[in-house]
């Protein structure tokens, strides 16, 4: 009887761990953003990039998510290690649908729904020059990270970076 109790308890613990691992994996895979395009929006006198427009969507199977649960981060080495980090809800123009309609901070974005937002390079503008590469990481709270490397071949407004 004691051995049976130990075996049953161990099996229950293993099942609980397996379910938690499955849930965590599902959140990491489906709760993330997919970047479709990144374009130069403004430049600093044709030598650096000041802002970029990112067009993204939530991965298939993701739960509807508020912009307040999404962040971006750009890391650079511009005269030392720097980062530009922002929550999408804190952006001046907020996220927008591709048609230009503003998405309010309290409006959820559904799985597969495309939207765009502006990334401002306050600390990394000096590193956003031709020939450089900047890593852009997008995060959904409780979900996964998406990292894309932005290859800067031109700082002309409208140039594609991925």
CSV table of C-alpha atoms in Angstrom, one decimal:
chain,number,residue,atom,x,y,z
A,1,UNK,CA,0.0,0.0,0.0
A,2,UNK,CA,2.8,2.4,0.9
A,3,UNK,CA,4.7,1.6,-2.4
A,4,UNK,CA,1.5,2.1,-4.4
A,5,UNK,CA,0.9,5.5,-2.7
A,6,UNK,CA,4.5,6.6,-3.6
A,7,UNK,CA,4.1,5.5,-7.2
A,8,UNK,CA,0.7,7.2,-7.6
A,9,UNK,CA,2.0,10.4,-6.0
A,10,UNK,CA,5.1,10.4,-8.2
A,11,UNK,CA,3.0,9.8,-11.3
A,12,UNK,CA,0.7,12.8,-10.4
A,13,UNK,CA,3.8,15.1,-9.9
A,14,UNK,CA,5.2,14.0,-13.2
A,15,UNK,CA,1.9,14.7,-15.0
A,16,UNK,CA,1.6,18.1,-13.4
A,17,UNK,CA,5.2,19.0,-14.5
A,18,UNK,CA,4.5,17.8,-18.0
A,19,UNK,CA,1.3,19.9,-18.2
A,20,UNK,CA,3.1,23.0,-17.0
A,21,UNK,CA,6.0,22.4,-19.5
A,22,UNK,CA,3.5,22.0,-22.3
A,23,UNK,CA,1.6,25.2,-21.3
A,24,UNK,CA,4.9,27.2,-21.0
A,25,UNK,CA,6.0,25.9,-24.4
A,26,UNK,CA,2.7,26.7,-26.0
A,27,UNK,CA,2.8,30.3,-24.6
A,28,UNK,CA,6.4,30.8,-25.9
A,29,UNK,CA,5.5,29.6,-29.4
A,30,UNK,CA,2.1,31.1,-29.9
A,31,UNK,CA,2.4,34.2,-27.6
A,32,UNK,CA,4.8,36.0,-29.8
A,33,UNK,CA,5.0,38.6,-32.5
A,34,UNK,CA,6.0,38.0,-36.1
A,35,UNK,CA,7.8,40.9,-37.8
A,36,UNK,CA,6.8,41.2,-41.5
A,37,UNK,CA,8.5,44.4,-42.5
A,38,UNK,CA,10.7,47.2,-41.1
A,39,UNK,CA,11.2,50.5,-42.9
A,40,UNK,CA,13.2,53.7,-42.4
A,41,UNK,CA,10.8,56.4,-41.3
A,42,UNK,CA,13.1,59.4,-40.6
A,43,UNK,CA,16.8,59.9,-40.7
A,44,UNK,CA,19.3,62.2,-39.1
A,45,UNK,CA,20.6,64.2,-42.1
A,46,UNK,CA,21.1,61.1,-44.3
A,47,UNK,CA,23.7,59.5,-42.1
A,48,UNK,CA,21.8,57.7,-39.4
A,49,UNK,CA,18.3,56.4,-38.8
A,50,UNK,CA,16.2,58.2,-36.1
A,51,UNK,CA,12.9,56.2,-36.4
A,52,UNK,CA,11.7,53.0,-38.1
A,53,UNK,CA,8.2,51.7,-38.8
A,54,UNK,CA,7.7,48.1,-37.8
A,55,UNK,CA,4.9,46.0,-39.3
A,56,UNK,CA,4.1,43.0,-37.2
A,57,UNK,CA,1.3,40.5,-36.2
A,58,UNK,CA,0.6,38.1,-33.4
A,59,UNK,CA,1.5,34.5,-34.2
A,60,UNK,CA,-1.2,32.1,-35.0
A,61,UNK,CA,-2.9,30.7,-32.0
A,62,UNK,CA,-2.0,33.6,-29.8
A,63,UNK,CA,-4.5,35.0,-27.3
A,64,UNK,CA,-5.8,38.5,-28.0
A,65,UNK,CA,-3.2,40.9,-26.5
A,66,UNK,CA,-3.2,44.5,-25.4
A,67,UNK,CA,-0.5,46.8,-26.6
A,68,UNK,CA,0.5,47.4,-23.0
A,69,UNK,CA,1.7,43.8,-22.9
A,70,UNK,CA,4.1,44.3,-25.8
A,71,UNK,CA,7.6,45.8,-25.8
A,72,UNK,CA,10.5,46.4,-28.1
A,73,UNK,CA,14.2,46.7,-27.4
A,74,UNK,CA,17.1,47.7,-29.7
A,75,UNK,CA,20.6,47.0,-28.4
A,76,UNK,CA,23.6,48.8,-29.8
A,77,UNK,CA,27.2,49.7,-29.1
A,78,UNK,CA,27.2,53.4,-29.7
A,79,UNK,CA,30.1,54.7,-27.6
A,80,UNK,CA,29.3,52.0,-25.1
A,81,UNK,CA,26.5,49.6,-24.5
A,82,UNK,CA,23.1,51.2,-25.1
A,83,UNK,CA,19.5,50.2,-25.4
A,84,UNK,CA,16.2,51.7,-26.5
A,85,UNK,CA,13.3,50.0,-24.8
A,86,UNK,CA,9.6,50.9,-25.1
A,87,UNK,CA,6.2,49.5,-24.4
A,88,UNK,CA,3.9,49.8,-27.4
A,89,UNK,CA,1.3,51.5,-25.3
A,90,UNK,CA,3.8,54.2,-24.3
A,91,UNK,CA,4.5,55.2,-27.9
A,92,UNK,CA,3.4,58.7,-28.9
A,93,UNK,CA,1.2,57.6,-31.9
A,94,UNK,CA,0.3,54.3,-30.4
A,95,UNK,CA,0.1,51.2,-32.6
A,96,UNK,CA,-1.9,51.5,-35.7
A,97,UNK,CA,-3.7,49.1,-38.1
A,98,UNK,CA,-2.1,49.1,-41.6
A,99,UNK,CA,-4.8,51.5,-42.7
A,100,UNK,CA,-3.6,54.1,-40.2
A,101,UNK,CA,-6.4,53.6,-37.6
A,102,UNK,CA,-5.0,54.1,-34.1
A,103,UNK,CA,-5.2,51.1,-31.8
A,104,UNK,CA,-6.0,52.2,-28.2
A,105,UNK,CA,-4.1,50.9,-25.3
A,106,UNK,CA,-7.3,49.1,-24.1
A,107,UNK,CA,-8.0,47.5,-27.5
A,108,UNK,CA,-6.8,43.9,-27.9
A,109,UNK,CA,-4.9,42.8,-31.0
A,110,UNK,CA,-6.1,39.5,-32.2
A,111,UNK,CA,-4.0,36.6,-33.5
A,112,UNK,CA,-2.9,37.2,-37.1
A,113,UNK,CA,-4.0,40.9,-37.0
A,114,UNK,CA,-1.4,43.1,-38.6
A,115,UNK,CA,-0.4,46.4,-37.0
A,116,UNK,CA,2.4,48.9,-37.2
A,117,UNK,CA,4.3,51.0,-34.7
A,118,UNK,CA,7.3,53.4,-34.7
A,119,UNK,CA,10.6,52.5,-33.1
A,120,UNK,CA,12.5,55.6,-32.0
A,121,UNK,CA,16.3,55.3,-31.7
A,122,UNK,CA,17.1,57.7,-28.9
A,123,UNK,CA,20.1,56.0,-27.6
A,124,UNK,CA,21.1,53.9,-30.6
A,125,UNK,CA,20.7,56.5,-33.4
A,126,UNK,CA,24.5,56.9,-33.6
A,127,UNK,CA,24.9,53.2,-34.3
A,128,UNK,CA,22.2,53.1,-37.0
A,129,UNK,CA,24.4,53.8,-39.9
A,130,UNK,CA,25.0,52.2,-43.3
A,131,UNK,CA,26.8,48.9,-43.0
A,132,UNK,CA,25.7,48.3,-39.4
A,133,UNK,CA,23.3,45.7,-38.1
A,134,UNK,CA,20.9,46.3,-35.1
A,135,UNK,CA,19.1,43.6,-33.2
A,136,UNK,CA,15.4,44.4,-32.6
A,137,UNK,CA,13.7,42.2,-30.0
A,138,UNK,CA,10.0,42.2,-29.5
A,139,UNK,CA,8.4,40.7,-26.5
A,140,UNK,CA,4.8,39.7,-25.5
A,141,UNK,CA,4.3,39.6,-21.7
A,142,UNK,CA,3.9,35.9,-20.7
A,143,UNK,CA,4.8,34.9,-24.2
A,144,UNK,CA,8.0,34.6,-26.3
A,145,UNK,CA,10.6,36.9,-27.7
A,146,UNK,CA,11.1,37.6,-31.4
A,147,UNK,CA,14.5,38.8,-32.6
A,148,UNK,CA,15.3,40.2,-36.0
A,149,UNK,CA,18.5,41.7,-37.2
A,150,UNK,CA,18.1,44.9,-39.0
A,151,UNK,CA,20.7,45.2,-41.8
A,152,UNK,CA,21.2,48.8,-42.6
A,153,UNK,CA,22.1,49.1,-46.3
A,154,UNK,CA,20.7,52.6,-46.7
A,155,UNK,CA,19.2,55.3,-44.4
A,156,UNK,CA,17.0,56.7,-47.2
A,157,UNK,CA,13.4,57.2,-46.0
A,158,UNK,CA,11.2,54.2,-47.0
A,159,UNK,CA,14.2,51.7,-47.3
A,160,UNK,CA,13.4,48.2,-46.1
A,161,UNK,CA,15.6,47.0,-43.3
A,162,UNK,CA,14.8,43.2,-43.3
